[in-house]
mmCIF file of C-alpha atoms and ligand atoms in Angstrom:
data_model
loop_
_atom_site.group_PDB
_atom_site.id
_atom_site.type_symbol
_atom_site.label_atom_id
_atom_site.label_comp_id
_atom_site.label_asym_id
_atom_site.label_seq_id
_atom_site.Cartn_x
_atom_site.Cartn_y
_atom_site.Cartn_z
ATOM 1 C CA MET A 49 22.772 -10.597 -18.514
ATOM 2 C CA SER A 50 23.780 -13.545 -16.298
ATOM 3 C CA ASN A 51 22.454 -14.265 -12.813
ATOM 4 C CA ALA A 52 25.953 -13.709 -11.461
ATOM 5 C CA THR A 53 26.143 -10.228 -12.988
ATOM 6 C CA LEU A 54 22.757 -9.247 -11.564
ATOM 7 C CA ASN A 55 23.665 -10.657 -8.134
ATOM 8 C CA ARG A 56 26.915 -8.703 -8.157
ATOM 9 C CA VAL A 57 25.307 -5.422 -9.228
ATOM 10 C CA VAL A 58 22.591 -5.716 -6.553
ATOM 11 C CA LYS A 59 25.129 -6.537 -3.854
ATOM 12 C CA GLU A 60 27.410 -3.659 -4.858
ATOM 13 C CA ILE A 61 24.522 -1.191 -4.791
ATOM 14 C CA ALA A 62 23.351 -2.447 -1.374
ATOM 15 C CA ASP A 63 26.892 -2.180 0.013
ATOM 16 C CA GLU A 64 27.277 1.338 -1.353
ATOM 17 C CA MET A 65 23.917 2.471 0.019
ATOM 18 C CA MET A 66 24.606 1.013 3.475
ATOM 19 C CA GLU A 67 27.596 3.390 3.707
ATOM 20 C CA ARG A 68 25.825 6.561 2.623
ATOM 21 C CA LYS A 69 25.356 9.309 5.202
ATOM 22 C CA ASP A 70 22.865 11.566 3.372
ATOM 23 C CA ARG A 71 19.875 9.329 3.959
ATOM 24 C CA GLY A 72 16.975 11.846 4.089
ATOM 25 C CA GLU A 73 14.393 12.038 6.873
ATOM 26 C CA VAL A 74 11.914 9.358 7.943
ATOM 27 C CA ALA A 75 8.239 10.369 7.781
ATOM 28 C CA THR A 76 7.017 11.629 11.141
ATOM 29 C CA TYR A 77 3.414 12.635 10.415
ATOM 30 C CA ILE A 78 2.447 8.987 10.934
ATOM 31 C CA SER A 79 3.897 8.548 14.427
ATOM 32 C CA GLU A 80 4.489 4.820 14.059
ATOM 33 C CA LEU A 81 6.780 5.423 11.046
ATOM 34 C CA ALA A 82 8.926 7.928 12.957
ATOM 35 C CA GLY A 83 10.633 5.126 14.902
ATOM 36 C CA VAL A 84 11.910 3.212 11.851
ATOM 37 C CA ASP A 85 15.722 2.933 11.624
ATOM 38 C CA VAL A 86 16.892 5.342 8.904
ATOM 39 C CA ASN A 87 19.925 3.112 8.274
ATOM 40 C CA SER A 88 17.846 0.239 6.895
ATOM 41 C CA PHE A 89 18.301 -0.590 3.224
ATOM 42 C CA GLY A 90 16.956 -3.428 1.111
ATOM 43 C CA LEU A 91 16.962 -4.179 -2.624
ATOM 44 C CA VAL A 92 15.435 -7.127 -4.473
ATOM 45 C CA VAL A 93 15.266 -7.760 -8.216
ATOM 46 C CA VAL A 94 13.269 -10.640 -9.721
ATOM 47 C CA ASP A 95 14.046 -11.209 -13.393
ATOM 48 C CA SER A 96 11.906 -12.862 -16.061
ATOM 49 C CA SER A 97 13.276 -16.345 -15.306
ATOM 50 C CA GLY A 98 12.298 -16.001 -11.644
ATOM 51 C CA HIS A 99 15.864 -15.510 -10.476
ATOM 52 C CA VAL A 100 15.915 -13.391 -7.293
ATOM 53 C CA ALA A 101 18.870 -11.104 -6.598
ATOM 54 C CA ALA A 102 18.697 -9.724 -3.041
ATOM 55 C CA GLY A 103 20.826 -7.234 -1.130
ATOM 56 C CA GLY A 104 20.749 -5.631 2.324
ATOM 57 C CA ASP A 105 17.587 -5.980 4.448
ATOM 58 C CA ALA A 106 15.737 -7.831 1.691
ATOM 59 C CA ASP A 107 13.441 -9.700 4.089
ATOM 60 C CA ALA A 108 12.747 -6.972 6.639
ATOM 61 C CA THR A 109 9.127 -5.853 6.441
ATOM 62 C CA PHE A 110 8.163 -2.197 6.152
ATOM 63 C CA SER A 111 4.952 -0.227 5.718
ATOM 64 C CA ILE A 112 4.152 -0.258 2.001
ATOM 65 C CA GLN A 113 1.981 2.886 2.315
ATOM 66 C CA SER A 114 1.273 4.375 -1.134
ATOM 67 C CA ILE A 115 2.740 1.396 -2.989
ATOM 68 C CA SER A 116 -0.574 -0.278 -2.057
ATOM 69 C CA LYS A 117 -2.222 2.140 -4.511
ATOM 70 C CA VAL A 118 -0.817 0.183 -7.477
ATOM 71 C CA PHE A 119 -2.586 -2.939 -6.277
ATOM 72 C CA THR A 120 -5.900 -1.275 -5.377
ATOM 73 C CA LEU A 121 -5.866 0.357 -8.825
ATOM 74 C CA THR A 122 -5.359 -3.104 -10.347
ATOM 75 C CA LEU A 123 -8.279 -4.492 -8.316
ATOM 76 C CA ALA A 124 -10.558 -1.538 -9.109
ATOM 77 C CA LEU A 125 -9.915 -1.791 -12.853
ATOM 78 C CA GLY A 126 -10.702 -5.502 -12.607
ATOM 79 C CA MET A 127 -13.959 -4.796 -10.802
ATOM 80 C CA ILE A 128 -15.390 -1.808 -12.673
ATOM 81 C CA GLY A 129 -13.131 -1.462 -15.715
ATOM 82 C CA ASP A 130 -12.727 1.835 -17.536
ATOM 83 C CA LYS A 131 -15.689 3.352 -15.684
ATOM 84 C CA LEU A 132 -13.151 4.023 -12.933
ATOM 85 C CA TRP A 133 -11.734 6.866 -15.050
ATOM 86 C CA GLN A 134 -14.980 8.813 -14.612
ATOM 87 C CA ARG A 135 -14.090 9.193 -10.930
ATOM 88 C CA VAL A 136 -10.352 9.688 -11.109
ATOM 89 C CA GLY A 137 -8.083 11.143 -13.800
ATOM 90 C CA ARG A 138 -4.749 9.897 -15.072
ATOM 91 C CA GLU A 139 -2.712 13.078 -15.411
ATOM 92 C CA PRO A 140 0.283 14.001 -13.278
ATOM 93 C CA SER A 141 -0.662 16.480 -10.562
ATOM 94 C CA GLY A 142 2.561 18.432 -10.099
ATOM 95 C CA SER A 143 1.461 18.807 -6.471
ATOM 96 C CA PRO A 144 2.331 17.053 -3.205
ATOM 97 C CA PHE A 145 0.674 13.680 -2.481
ATOM 98 C CA ASN A 146 -1.741 15.126 0.067
ATOM 99 C CA SER A 147 -2.625 18.352 -1.755
ATOM 100 C CA ILE A 148 -6.218 19.583 -1.804
ATOM 101 C CA VAL A 149 -5.952 22.610 -4.172
ATOM 102 C CA GLN A 150 -6.741 20.928 -7.496
ATOM 103 C CA LEU A 151 -9.853 19.255 -6.145
ATOM 104 C CA GLU A 152 -11.831 22.472 -5.999
ATOM 105 C CA ARG A 153 -11.073 23.517 -9.574
ATOM 106 C CA GLU A 154 -11.676 20.016 -10.881
ATOM 107 C CA ARG A 155 -14.946 19.441 -9.052
ATOM 108 C CA GLY A 156 -13.777 16.757 -6.701
ATOM 109 C CA ILE A 157 -12.233 14.516 -9.392
ATOM 110 C CA PRO A 158 -8.658 13.731 -8.306
ATOM 111 C CA ARG A 159 -5.920 14.077 -10.918
ATOM 112 C CA ASN A 160 -4.709 10.487 -10.703
ATOM 113 C CA PRO A 161 -5.055 7.284 -8.632
ATOM 114 C CA PHE A 162 -1.689 7.689 -6.905
ATOM 115 C CA ILE A 163 -2.124 10.961 -5.043
ATOM 116 C CA ASN A 164 -4.000 10.451 -1.772
ATOM 117 C CA ALA A 165 -7.312 11.866 -3.026
ATOM 118 C CA GLY A 166 -7.227 9.594 -6.072
ATOM 119 C CA ALA A 167 -6.309 6.525 -4.061
ATOM 120 C CA ILE A 168 -9.122 7.211 -1.605
ATOM 121 C CA ALA A 169 -11.556 7.439 -4.567
ATOM 122 C CA VAL A 170 -10.216 4.109 -5.923
ATOM 123 C CA THR A 171 -10.614 2.433 -2.525
ATOM 124 C CA ASP A 172 -14.155 3.799 -2.351
ATOM 125 C CA ALA A 173 -14.906 2.184 -5.724
ATOM 126 C CA ILE A 174 -13.651 -1.206 -4.492
ATOM 127 C CA LEU A 175 -15.614 -0.865 -1.256
ATOM 128 C CA SER A 176 -18.997 -0.210 -2.879
ATOM 129 C CA GLY A 177 -21.334 -3.149 -2.328
ATOM 130 C CA HIS A 178 -19.087 -4.725 0.328
ATOM 131 C CA GLN A 179 -18.318 -4.502 4.027
ATOM 132 C CA PRO A 180 -14.959 -2.810 4.825
ATOM 133 C CA ARG A 181 -13.713 -6.057 6.382
ATOM 134 C CA GLU A 182 -14.429 -7.987 3.163
ATOM 135 C CA THR A 183 -12.722 -5.375 0.992
ATOM 136 C CA LEU A 184 -9.680 -5.284 3.203
ATOM 137 C CA GLY A 185 -9.536 -9.078 3.185
ATOM 138 C CA GLU A 186 -9.739 -8.977 -0.612
ATOM 139 C CA ILE A 187 -6.807 -6.529 -0.848
ATOM 140 C CA LEU A 188 -4.682 -8.511 1.615
ATOM 141 C CA ARG A 189 -5.410 -11.850 -0.078
ATOM 142 C CA PHE A 190 -4.517 -10.285 -3.447
ATOM 143 C CA MET A 191 -1.111 -9.290 -2.069
ATOM 144 C CA GLN A 192 -0.595 -12.744 -0.540
ATOM 145 C CA PHE A 193 -1.626 -14.467 -3.760
ATOM 146 C CA LEU A 194 0.572 -12.288 -5.982
ATOM 147 C CA SER A 195 3.659 -12.769 -3.856
ATOM 148 C CA GLY A 196 2.886 -16.424 -3.122
ATOM 149 C CA ASP A 197 3.241 -15.684 0.586
ATOM 150 C CA PRO A 198 0.270 -16.108 2.959
ATOM 151 C CA SER A 199 2.214 -14.617 5.873
ATOM 152 C CA ILE A 200 1.762 -10.993 4.683
ATOM 153 C CA LYS A 201 -0.109 -8.966 7.310
ATOM 154 C CA ILE A 202 -1.493 -5.552 8.120
ATOM 155 C CA ASP A 203 0.398 -3.663 10.826
ATOM 156 C CA GLU A 204 -2.508 -2.603 13.038
ATOM 157 C CA ALA A 205 -0.361 -0.143 15.018
ATOM 158 C CA VAL A 206 0.501 1.751 11.820
ATOM 159 C CA ALA A 207 -3.151 1.775 10.717
ATOM 160 C CA ALA A 208 -4.268 3.063 14.126
ATOM 161 C CA SER A 209 -1.590 5.747 14.195
ATOM 162 C CA GLU A 210 -2.612 6.988 10.755
ATOM 163 C CA GLN A 211 -6.274 6.917 11.716
ATOM 164 C CA ARG A 212 -5.428 9.151 14.708
ATOM 165 C CA THR A 213 -3.564 11.766 12.689
ATOM 166 C CA GLY A 214 -5.153 11.449 9.239
ATOM 167 C CA PHE A 215 -6.803 14.890 9.290
ATOM 168 C CA ARG A 216 -5.698 15.735 5.744
ATOM 169 C CA ASN A 217 -7.027 12.509 4.325
ATOM 170 C CA ILE A 218 -10.292 12.989 6.231
ATOM 171 C CA ALA A 219 -10.537 16.483 4.698
ATOM 172 C CA LEU A 220 -9.828 15.153 1.192
ATOM 173 C CA ALA A 221 -12.444 12.413 1.531
ATOM 174 C CA ASN A 222 -15.102 14.791 2.857
ATOM 175 C CA TYR A 223 -14.347 17.287 0.125
ATOM 176 C CA MET A 224 -14.750 14.638 -2.580
ATOM 177 C CA LYS A 225 -17.893 13.387 -0.862
ATOM 178 C CA SER A 226 -19.408 16.868 -1.256
ATOM 179 C CA PHE A 227 -19.087 16.402 -5.046
ATOM 180 C CA GLY A 228 -20.518 12.872 -4.916
ATOM 181 C CA VAL A 229 -17.187 11.306 -5.933
ATOM 182 C CA ILE A 230 -17.136 9.193 -2.731
ATOM 183 C CA GLU A 231 -20.127 6.827 -2.520
ATOM 184 C CA ASN A 232 -19.638 5.234 0.887
ATOM 185 C CA PRO A 233 -19.555 6.839 4.343
ATOM 186 C CA VAL A 234 -16.146 8.554 4.461
ATOM 187 C CA GLU A 235 -15.119 6.833 7.697
ATOM 188 C CA LEU A 236 -15.611 3.410 6.101
ATOM 189 C CA THR A 237 -13.648 4.274 2.952
ATOM 190 C CA LEU A 238 -10.862 5.818 5.021
ATOM 191 C CA GLY A 239 -10.788 2.823 7.354
ATOM 192 C CA VAL A 240 -9.992 0.587 4.386
ATOM 193 C CA TYR A 241 -7.517 3.122 2.950
ATOM 194 C CA PHE A 242 -5.541 3.468 6.202
ATOM 195 C CA HIS A 243 -5.341 -0.308 6.565
ATOM 196 C CA GLN A 244 -4.228 -0.956 2.958
ATOM 197 C CA CYS A 245 -1.416 1.588 3.485
ATOM 198 C CA ALA A 246 -0.433 -0.272 6.679
ATOM 199 C CA ILE A 247 0.240 -3.593 4.917
ATOM 200 C CA ALA A 248 3.748 -4.671 5.928
ATOM 201 C CA MET A 249 5.882 -6.339 3.261
ATOM 202 C CA SER A 250 9.522 -6.990 2.518
ATOM 203 C CA CYS A 251 11.348 -6.027 -0.682
ATOM 204 C CA ARG A 252 11.308 -9.707 -1.655
ATOM 205 C CA GLN A 253 7.532 -10.006 -1.214
ATOM 206 C CA LEU A 254 6.876 -6.760 -3.103
ATOM 207 C CA ALA A 255 9.130 -7.551 -6.038
ATOM 208 C CA LEU A 256 7.491 -10.969 -6.358
ATOM 209 C CA ALA A 257 3.986 -9.469 -6.116
ATOM 210 C CA ALA A 258 4.570 -7.065 -9.008
ATOM 211 C CA ARG A 259 5.989 -9.522 -11.528
ATOM 212 C CA PHE A 260 2.794 -9.400 -13.579
ATOM 213 C CA LEU A 261 3.437 -5.726 -14.333
ATOM 214 C CA ALA A 262 6.839 -6.522 -15.824
ATOM 215 C CA HIS A 263 5.557 -9.389 -17.961
ATOM 216 C CA SER A 264 2.464 -8.251 -19.855
ATOM 217 C CA GLY A 265 0.057 -9.034 -17.028
ATOM 218 C CA ARG A 266 1.309 -12.572 -16.414
ATOM 219 C CA ASN A 267 3.364 -14.184 -13.672
ATOM 220 C CA PRO A 268 6.021 -15.736 -15.919
ATOM 221 C CA SER A 269 6.798 -18.561 -13.472
ATOM 222 C CA THR A 270 3.249 -19.846 -12.942
ATOM 223 C CA GLY A 271 1.854 -18.652 -16.287
ATOM 224 C CA PHE A 272 -1.090 -17.143 -14.380
ATOM 225 C CA LEU A 273 -2.649 -14.156 -16.176
ATOM 226 C CA VAL A 274 -3.380 -11.523 -13.498
ATOM 227 C CA VAL A 275 -4.540 -8.763 -15.866
ATOM 228 C CA PRO A 276 -4.669 -8.400 -19.665
ATOM 229 C CA ALA A 277 -1.411 -7.138 -21.204
ATOM 230 C CA GLU A 278 -2.972 -3.821 -22.156
ATOM 231 C CA ARG A 279 -3.958 -3.140 -18.544
ATOM 232 C CA ALA A 280 -0.472 -3.916 -17.249
ATOM 233 C CA ARG A 281 0.951 -1.525 -19.835
ATOM 234 C CA ARG A 282 -1.458 1.209 -18.777
ATOM 235 C CA ILE A 283 -0.806 0.777 -15.050
ATOM 236 C CA ASN A 284 2.909 1.092 -15.811
ATOM 237 C CA ALA A 285 2.201 4.282 -17.765
ATOM 238 C CA VAL A 286 0.382 5.834 -14.806
ATOM 239 C CA MET A 287 3.222 4.740 -12.493
ATOM 240 C CA LEU A 288 5.745 6.453 -14.769
ATOM 241 C CA THR A 289 3.846 9.731 -14.998
ATOM 242 C CA CYS A 290 2.305 9.915 -11.498
ATOM 243 C CA GLY A 291 4.023 7.372 -9.230
ATOM 244 C CA HIS A 292 6.303 9.869 -7.473
ATOM 245 C CA TYR A 293 3.900 12.838 -7.194
ATOM 246 C CA ASP A 294 5.717 16.069 -8.030
ATOM 247 C CA GLY A 295 8.974 14.090 -8.172
ATOM 248 C CA SER A 296 7.722 11.941 -11.086
ATOM 249 C CA GLY A 297 9.574 13.929 -13.748
ATOM 250 C CA GLU A 298 12.854 13.701 -11.857
ATOM 251 C CA PHE A 299 12.373 9.954 -11.296
ATOM 252 C CA ALA A 300 11.711 9.376 -15.017
ATOM 253 C CA TYR A 301 14.736 11.509 -15.892
ATOM 254 C CA ARG A 302 17.106 9.733 -13.532
ATOM 255 C CA VAL A 303 15.775 6.167 -13.395
ATOM 256 C CA GLY A 304 13.695 5.829 -16.554
ATOM 257 C CA LEU A 305 11.338 3.178 -15.175
ATOM 258 C CA PRO A 306 7.699 3.135 -14.037
ATOM 259 C CA GLY A 307 7.846 3.374 -10.255
ATOM 260 C CA LYS A 308 5.647 3.880 -7.215
ATOM 261 C CA SER A 309 6.902 5.222 -3.921
ATOM 262 C CA GLY A 310 5.472 5.164 -0.404
ATOM 263 C CA VAL A 311 6.229 7.278 2.682
ATOM 264 C CA GLY A 312 7.443 4.117 4.415
ATOM 265 C CA GLY A 313 10.512 4.513 2.150
ATOM 266 C CA GLY A 314 9.709 1.757 -0.310
ATOM 267 C CA ILE A 315 9.746 2.072 -4.096
ATOM 268 C CA LEU A 316 8.404 -0.503 -6.514
ATOM 269 C CA ALA A 317 9.886 -0.206 -10.008
ATOM 270 C CA ILE A 318 9.162 -2.132 -13.183
ATOM 271 C CA ALA A 319 11.608 -2.844 -15.996
ATOM 272 C CA PRO A 320 9.113 -4.027 -18.641
ATOM 273 C CA GLY A 321 9.964 -7.451 -20.034
ATOM 274 C CA LYS A 322 12.973 -7.643 -17.744
ATOM 275 C CA ALA A 323 12.394 -7.409 -14.027
ATOM 276 C CA SER A 324 10.339 -6.383 -11.046
ATOM 277 C CA ILE A 325 12.297 -4.401 -8.448
ATOM 278 C CA ALA A 326 11.647 -3.346 -4.850
ATOM 279 C CA VAL A 327 13.894 -1.090 -2.831
ATOM 280 C CA TRP A 328 13.539 0.216 0.717
ATOM 281 C CA SER A 329 15.339 3.020 2.490
ATOM 282 C CA PRO A 330 13.127 4.901 4.968
ATOM 283 C CA GLY A 331 14.754 8.351 4.639
ATOM 284 C CA LEU A 332 12.701 10.584 2.347
ATOM 285 C CA ASP A 333 13.409 13.596 0.155
ATOM 286 C CA ALA A 334 11.330 16.794 0.146
ATOM 287 C CA ASN A 335 8.675 15.186 -2.087
ATOM 288 C CA GLY A 336 8.164 12.262 0.298
ATOM 289 C CA ASN A 337 10.008 9.760 -1.893
ATOM 290 C CA SER A 338 12.833 7.502 -0.683
ATOM 291 C CA ARG A 339 16.097 9.330 -1.300
ATOM 292 C CA LEU A 340 18.478 6.385 -1.429
ATOM 293 C CA GLY A 341 15.788 4.217 -2.994
ATOM 294 C CA ARG A 342 15.809 6.442 -6.025
ATOM 295 C CA ASP A 343 19.600 6.687 -6.093
ATOM 296 C CA ALA A 344 19.851 2.886 -5.952
ATOM 297 C CA LEU A 345 17.358 2.485 -8.796
ATOM 298 C CA GLU A 346 19.214 5.065 -10.863
ATOM 299 C CA ILE A 347 22.443 3.062 -10.557
ATOM 300 C CA LEU A 348 20.680 -0.267 -11.168
ATOM 301 C CA SER A 349 18.863 0.931 -14.259
ATOM 302 C CA LYS A 350 22.014 2.483 -15.682
ATOM 303 C CA ARG A 351 24.214 -0.549 -15.022
ATOM 304 C CA MET A 352 21.675 -3.015 -16.387
ATOM 305 C CA GLY A 353 20.667 -0.795 -19.339
ATOM 306 C CA TRP A 354 17.024 -1.027 -18.264
ATOM 307 C CA SER A 355 15.736 2.525 -18.804
ATOM 308 C CA ILE A 356 12.627 2.366 -20.982
ATOM 309 C CA PHE A 357 14.032 5.361 -22.874
ATOM 310 C CA GLY A 358 17.036 3.457 -24.212
ATOM 311 C CA SER A 359 20.199 1.963 -22.785
HETATM 312 N N1 LIG B 459 2.841 8.958 0.062
HETATM 313 C C1 LIG B 459 2.303 8.062 0.862
HETATM 314 O O1 LIG B 459 2.801 6.951 1.004
HETATM 315 C C2 LIG B 459 1.094 8.515 1.621
HETATM 316 C C3 LIG B 459 0.310 7.385 2.234
HETATM 317 C C4 LIG B 459 -0.156 7.689 3.612
HETATM 318 N N2 LIG B 459 -0.861 6.548 4.109
HETATM 319 C C5 LIG B 459 -1.057 8.909 3.629
HETATM 320 O O2 LIG B 459 -2.173 8.764 3.320
HETATM 321 O O3 LIG B 459 -0.657 9.995 3.940
#
């Protein structure tokens, strides 16, 4: 597919999405996110040659929220390897992202690293042996390195607003702590977790950061191997099955790509061997996933023939 075709498809999707009226609702439980303009829309695709096709608000930054969980999972697997899977599972939960019910039956072991409980357990694993400030610096530098952009920052106002209202996450962390799944003081682990979710990035920065997942662990432009190919494949598998919480089945059915959403309205999607994609539309559906983000990815994947299940 030529650059011109990809550019045209991305622009047409962005134009169509800008016009849509049924945009979903912005998240309000994190007060700082409630003020984001629901009419924003951005889409960026980076293909294997490094060509960037951008549409809409491609350079506007937004709160990456749960998309950060893909990158903390990558770091945790790099630090402690497969031992991580003793503390967190890799099965879809079929429950909302902040659900607590399964934790009791499963003795504090979260179903997967992408629901909140699982992501908090992953962050706790990265934190062990470090100061929260060091761990947070490590996560932020990883994002800057992957996207080749040192200007990426944490939005402190978002982190503070989540810290103020994060009662569910505090409950989840304490509950896991009672089973010994959390090693560090819960307030330290949660401090890192709230700040990683508050990293602000644009669609362009996110799509660039995730190129290694689309290309067998390697940034195809620099040749730098971020993770072994097998690990990239496995992270993509967990994104496909768990990346949209109890909307993961619907996302696989409609889009057919590994993807990870965040309540800031972003979705990162991977077309293996082909492209890394970031989309942002802050209005969410009932599962807390970007409504137009998914619609845009459905059109993109169909028009480009990128579904992993066949074109
Ligand atoms: N789905 C999400 O993006 C949730 C992340 C958010 N920071 C929370 O913990 O509630």
